[in-house]
Amino acid sequence: MSQAATKATAPWSPLLKSHLTSSKSKSFTLSTVTHHPTSGLPVPRSRTCELRGFFPAVLSLHPSAAEALDAQGIGRTPQGLESDMPVFTTDIRMAKVGELGVSGGQVEGVFWVEEVQVQWRVRGGTVVLGGGEEGKEGREGVWEGIRGTGEGAGFAQGDWERMVTTYFASHSPVMRGTFRNPPPGQPRSKHPETSELKMGQKVEDLKDPVARRNFRVVVIKPEEVEMLDLSKAPDAVRKRWTVVRDGVTEKWEEVELWP
């Protein structure tokens, strides 16, 4: 892992990033698949997540984060590296983490950018980072999606945990504290608060052992992307890009669709 890839930017990526930059909201709907406990049939699940950047870049750092990173000698996002892989964060105790395995790691993220009247759908596999060696088998695939040169080209195996810490730092102390909440979605009667797991905590320490035990970074590796531009309706524009891989080469096939 001594050098980042030199492959081209995905054709849809600059426009998506431009739209997200113009948007006040970075929230999107994430869909996964689980199985019905009785019938075993596939059941869809959706929830709202917050875009944290495109790995390894962090969309924005909390005002306290830069100082905290410097104080702990962790460093920041490697310079000169970029990708087209969206990132969100989650608590490993939440159902969505298990559902990533049920659906083969496949997800769909839907962005509605009100400011430009455009909907984006990003479909692809996922890699979960954090928890030490967890996700190690998927790191090579993430690395293959990174491109760039310069200072960040030295991004190596030892930097994975540093990047997870940087994404943790992008949260406010209050949000970091939610990773010390009682287990999400579990009955209060069976899981009362404890001195370690309770509501309303603030976490300043970027290496807090309890919060970091529960914190995960999820990288989406796009395989199919759709854009529906309603800004000129009724003459709306809809396009789909699908990745085609042939060994080490990769290209995106573009098709214009009826809206």
Short mmCIF file of C-alpha atoms in Angstrom, two decimals:
data_model
loop_
_atom_site.label_atom_id
_atom_site.label_comp_id
_atom_site.label_asym_id
_atom_site.label_seq_id
_atom_site.Cartn_x
_atom_site.Cartn_y
_atom_site.Cartn_z
CA MET A 1 0.00 0.00 0.00
CA SER A 2 2.76 2.42 -0.89
CA GLN A 3 1.01 4.31 -3.67
CA ALA A 4 -2.54 5.40 -4.36
CA ALA A 5 -4.28 4.47 -7.58
CA THR A 6 -4.17 6.79 -10.59
CA LYS A 7 -7.56 5.78 -12.02
CA ALA A 8 -9.92 8.41 -13.33
CA THR A 9 -12.65 10.11 -11.33
CA ALA A 10 -16.07 8.50 -11.80
CA PRO A 11 -18.05 10.61 -14.33
CA TRP A 12 -20.92 11.24 -11.91
CA SER A 13 -18.76 12.12 -8.92
CA PRO A 14 -17.95 15.83 -9.52
CA LEU A 15 -21.62 16.66 -10.08
CA LEU A 16 -22.79 14.76 -7.00
CA LYS A 17 -20.15 16.42 -4.83
CA SER A 18 -21.03 19.82 -6.26
CA HIS A 19 -24.70 19.31 -5.42
CA LEU A 20 -23.91 18.15 -1.90
CA THR A 21 -21.67 21.18 -1.37
CA SER A 22 -24.59 23.46 -2.25
CA SER A 23 -26.92 21.65 0.14
CA LYS A 24 -27.46 22.65 3.75
CA SER A 25 -28.33 19.05 4.61
CA LYS A 26 -25.95 16.13 4.27
CA SER A 27 -28.56 13.59 5.34
CA PHE A 28 -29.56 10.67 3.15
CA THR A 29 -31.76 7.58 3.33
CA LEU A 30 -29.89 4.30 3.67
CA SER A 31 -31.68 1.07 2.74
CA THR A 32 -30.60 -2.43 3.71
CA VAL A 33 -32.21 -5.88 3.72
CA THR A 34 -33.00 -8.16 6.64
CA HIS A 35 -35.10 -11.33 6.97
CA HIS A 36 -38.50 -11.73 8.57
CA PRO A 37 -38.04 -13.71 11.84
CA THR A 38 -40.90 -16.12 11.00
CA SER A 39 -41.15 -16.45 7.23
CA GLY A 40 -37.50 -15.81 6.47
CA LEU A 41 -38.53 -13.61 3.53
CA PRO A 42 -36.43 -10.52 2.70
CA VAL A 43 -37.62 -7.37 4.45
CA PRO A 44 -36.40 -3.86 3.55
CA ARG A 45 -35.15 -1.47 6.20
CA SER A 46 -34.49 2.26 5.78
CA ARG A 47 -33.11 4.98 8.05
CA THR A 48 -31.65 8.47 7.83
CA CYS A 49 -27.86 8.76 7.97
CA GLU A 50 -25.41 11.64 7.76
CA LEU A 51 -22.77 11.82 5.05
CA ARG A 52 -19.35 12.22 6.70
CA GLY A 53 -17.26 12.60 3.55
CA PHE A 54 -15.71 10.57 0.75
CA PHE A 55 -13.01 8.28 2.13
CA PRO A 56 -10.44 9.21 3.32
CA ALA A 57 -11.58 12.85 3.29
CA VAL A 58 -13.73 14.16 6.14
CA LEU A 59 -16.55 16.44 5.02
CA SER A 60 -16.16 18.74 8.01
CA LEU A 61 -14.50 18.64 11.39
CA HIS A 62 -16.26 19.77 14.55
CA PRO A 63 -14.62 23.02 15.76
CA SER A 64 -13.13 21.17 18.72
CA ALA A 65 -11.82 18.31 16.58
CA ALA A 66 -8.75 19.90 14.98
CA GLU A 67 -7.40 20.95 18.36
CA ALA A 68 -8.16 17.55 19.86
CA LEU A 69 -6.45 15.72 16.98
CA ASP A 70 -3.36 17.88 17.29
CA ALA A 71 -3.28 17.49 21.07
CA GLN A 72 -3.30 13.70 20.77
CA GLY A 73 -0.78 13.66 17.92
CA ILE A 74 -3.18 11.83 15.63
CA GLY A 75 -2.96 14.04 12.54
CA ARG A 76 -5.67 14.80 10.04
CA THR A 77 -6.91 13.55 6.67
CA PRO A 78 -4.00 12.51 4.41
CA GLN A 79 -3.44 15.30 1.88
CA GLY A 80 -3.65 14.61 -1.83
CA LEU A 81 -5.96 11.60 -1.56
CA GLU A 82 -9.57 11.37 -2.68
CA SER A 83 -12.21 8.88 -3.78
CA ASP A 84 -15.81 8.51 -4.91
CA MET A 85 -16.74 6.35 -1.89
CA PRO A 86 -19.30 7.94 0.49
CA VAL A 87 -18.80 7.45 4.23
CA PHE A 88 -21.23 7.34 7.13
CA THR A 89 -20.72 6.33 10.74
CA THR A 90 -22.75 4.09 13.01
CA ASP A 91 -22.93 2.24 16.30
CA ILE A 92 -22.01 -1.45 15.97
CA ARG A 93 -24.89 -2.28 18.30
CA MET A 94 -27.44 -0.97 15.77
CA ALA A 95 -29.33 -3.39 13.53
CA LYS A 96 -27.99 -1.92 10.31
CA VAL A 97 -24.50 -3.33 10.94
CA GLY A 98 -25.82 -6.89 11.04
CA GLU A 99 -28.04 -6.22 8.03
CA LEU A 100 -25.01 -5.30 5.95
CA GLY A 101 -23.98 -8.91 6.28
CA VAL A 102 -27.47 -10.23 5.51
CA SER A 103 -27.61 -8.27 2.25
CA GLY A 104 -24.10 -9.22 1.23
CA GLY A 105 -22.88 -5.78 2.15
CA GLN A 106 -25.18 -4.20 -0.46
CA VAL A 107 -26.94 -0.92 0.29
CA GLU A 108 -28.70 1.93 -1.46
CA GLY A 109 -28.23 5.52 -0.38
CA VAL A 110 -30.76 8.12 -1.61
CA PHE A 111 -29.93 11.84 -1.52
CA TRP A 112 -32.57 14.48 -2.21
CA VAL A 113 -30.84 17.82 -2.82
CA GLU A 114 -33.63 20.35 -2.43
CA GLU A 115 -31.53 23.33 -3.51
CA VAL A 116 -31.01 21.95 -7.03
CA GLN A 117 -34.07 19.67 -7.26
CA VAL A 118 -32.00 16.56 -7.92
CA GLN A 119 -32.28 13.04 -6.48
CA TRP A 120 -29.27 10.74 -6.36
CA ARG A 121 -29.25 6.98 -5.76
CA VAL A 122 -25.95 5.32 -4.90
CA ARG A 123 -25.94 1.51 -4.83
CA GLY A 124 -23.02 -0.71 -3.92
CA GLY A 125 -21.18 -2.82 -1.39
CA THR A 126 -19.87 -1.71 1.98
CA VAL A 127 -16.81 -2.11 4.18
CA VAL A 128 -17.06 -1.53 7.95
CA LEU A 129 -13.93 -0.07 9.56
CA GLY A 130 -13.09 0.22 13.25
CA GLY A 131 -12.76 -2.12 16.18
CA GLY A 132 -9.08 -2.86 15.58
CA GLU A 133 -8.68 -5.55 12.94
CA GLU A 134 -12.39 -5.58 12.10
CA GLY A 135 -12.95 -5.01 8.40
CA LYS A 136 -9.35 -5.88 7.57
CA GLU A 137 -10.41 -8.17 4.74
CA GLY A 138 -12.17 -5.27 3.02
CA ARG A 139 -9.40 -2.70 3.31
CA GLU A 140 -7.73 -3.65 0.04
CA GLY A 141 -10.95 -2.96 -1.82
CA VAL A 142 -11.23 0.45 -0.18
CA TRP A 143 -7.60 1.21 -0.97
CA GLU A 144 -8.20 0.35 -4.63
CA GLY A 145 -10.88 3.05 -4.72
CA ILE A 146 -8.51 5.77 -3.50
CA ARG A 147 -6.56 7.89 -5.94
CA GLY A 148 -4.02 10.69 -5.66
CA THR A 149 -0.43 11.57 -5.02
CA GLY A 150 1.53 13.89 -2.78
CA GLU A 151 1.76 13.94 0.98
CA GLY A 152 -1.09 11.49 1.41
CA ALA A 153 0.38 8.88 -0.91
CA GLY A 154 2.14 7.32 2.05
CA PHE A 155 -1.21 6.28 3.55
CA ALA A 156 -0.44 2.79 4.82
CA GLN A 157 -1.77 -0.06 6.90
CA GLY A 158 -1.11 1.73 10.18
CA ASP A 159 -3.24 4.69 9.11
CA TRP A 160 -6.60 2.89 9.09
CA GLU A 161 -7.20 3.36 12.79
CA ARG A 162 -6.03 6.97 12.53
CA MET A 163 -8.66 7.62 9.87
CA VAL A 164 -11.36 6.03 12.04
CA THR A 165 -10.28 8.40 14.83
CA THR A 166 -10.53 11.37 12.47
CA TYR A 167 -14.11 10.43 11.56
CA PHE A 168 -14.87 10.04 15.26
CA ALA A 169 -13.48 13.56 15.73
CA SER A 170 -15.87 14.92 13.10
CA HIS A 171 -18.68 14.43 15.62
CA SER A 172 -19.46 16.88 18.39
CA PRO A 173 -18.65 15.79 21.98
CA VAL A 174 -22.38 15.28 22.54
CA MET A 175 -22.69 13.07 19.45
CA ARG A 176 -19.59 11.11 20.48
CA GLY A 177 -21.35 10.60 23.79
CA THR A 178 -24.18 8.71 22.08
CA PHE A 179 -21.76 5.83 21.58
CA ARG A 180 -21.85 5.51 25.37
CA ASN A 181 -25.65 5.29 25.44
CA PRO A 182 -27.44 2.11 26.56
CA PRO A 183 -27.79 -0.38 23.65
CA PRO A 184 -29.95 1.23 20.89
CA GLY A 185 -33.31 -0.39 20.20
CA GLN A 186 -33.22 -2.60 23.31
CA PRO A 187 -35.96 -2.53 26.00
CA ARG A 188 -35.19 -0.05 28.79
CA SER A 189 -36.46 -2.53 31.37
CA LYS A 190 -33.86 -5.12 30.37
CA HIS A 191 -30.99 -2.70 29.84
CA PRO A 192 -31.07 0.03 32.50
CA GLU A 193 -28.48 2.79 32.56
CA THR A 194 -25.15 2.05 34.21
CA SER A 195 -22.21 4.21 35.27
CA GLU A 196 -20.64 3.42 31.88
CA LEU A 197 -23.66 3.41 29.56
CA LYS A 198 -26.08 6.27 30.15
CA MET A 199 -27.79 9.05 28.21
CA GLY A 200 -26.54 12.61 27.85
CA GLN A 201 -22.78 12.05 28.10
CA LYS A 202 -20.15 14.21 26.44
CA VAL A 203 -16.96 12.60 25.15
CA GLU A 204 -13.90 14.82 24.71
CA ASP A 205 -11.33 12.00 24.60
CA LEU A 206 -10.96 10.81 21.00
CA LYS A 207 -9.71 7.46 22.29
CA ASP A 208 -12.47 6.93 24.85
CA PRO A 209 -12.47 3.10 25.16
CA VAL A 210 -16.22 2.63 25.58
CA ALA A 211 -17.31 4.97 22.77
CA ARG A 212 -14.64 3.69 20.40
CA ARG A 213 -15.64 0.09 21.09
CA ASN A 214 -19.06 0.89 19.65
CA PHE A 215 -18.05 3.35 16.90
CA ARG A 216 -17.74 2.22 13.26
CA VAL A 217 -17.02 3.88 9.92
CA VAL A 218 -18.90 2.47 6.91
CA VAL A 219 -17.53 3.01 3.40
CA ILE A 220 -19.88 2.58 0.43
CA LYS A 221 -18.21 1.32 -2.76
CA PRO A 222 -20.52 2.51 -5.57
CA GLU A 223 -21.41 0.06 -8.34
CA GLU A 224 -24.45 1.83 -9.79
CA VAL A 225 -25.45 5.49 -9.52
CA GLU A 226 -28.64 7.19 -10.73
CA MET A 227 -29.42 10.89 -11.03
CA LEU A 228 -32.92 12.33 -11.50
CA ASP A 229 -32.81 16.06 -12.27
CA LEU A 230 -36.23 17.66 -11.82
CA SER A 231 -35.03 21.25 -12.10
CA LYS A 232 -36.32 21.47 -15.69
CA ALA A 233 -39.51 19.43 -15.28
CA PRO A 234 -41.44 18.23 -17.19
CA ASP A 235 -38.33 17.75 -19.31
CA ALA A 236 -36.59 15.95 -16.45
CA VAL A 237 -33.21 14.29 -16.94
CA ARG A 238 -32.49 10.81 -15.61
CA LYS A 239 -29.16 9.03 -16.02
CA ARG A 240 -27.66 5.81 -14.75
CA TRP A 241 -23.98 4.95 -14.48
CA THR A 242 -22.92 1.32 -13.98
CA VAL A 243 -19.37 0.25 -13.24
CA VAL A 244 -17.79 -2.40 -15.46
CA ARG A 245 -14.59 -4.05 -14.25
CA ASP A 246 -12.21 -6.10 -16.36
CA GLY A 247 -9.31 -7.25 -14.22
CA VAL A 248 -7.49 -4.12 -13.04
CA THR A 249 -9.35 -1.77 -15.39
CA GLU A 250 -12.58 -0.03 -14.51
CA LYS A 251 -15.00 2.07 -16.52
CA TRP A 252 -18.48 3.50 -16.07
CA GLU A 253 -21.20 2.94 -18.65
CA GLU A 254 -23.70 5.79 -18.89
CA VAL A 255 -27.32 5.40 -20.04
CA GLU A 256 -29.93 8.14 -20.29
CA LEU A 257 -33.34 6.98 -19.00
CA TRP A 258 -36.90 8.17 -19.20
CA PRO A 259 -37.76 9.88 -15.91
#
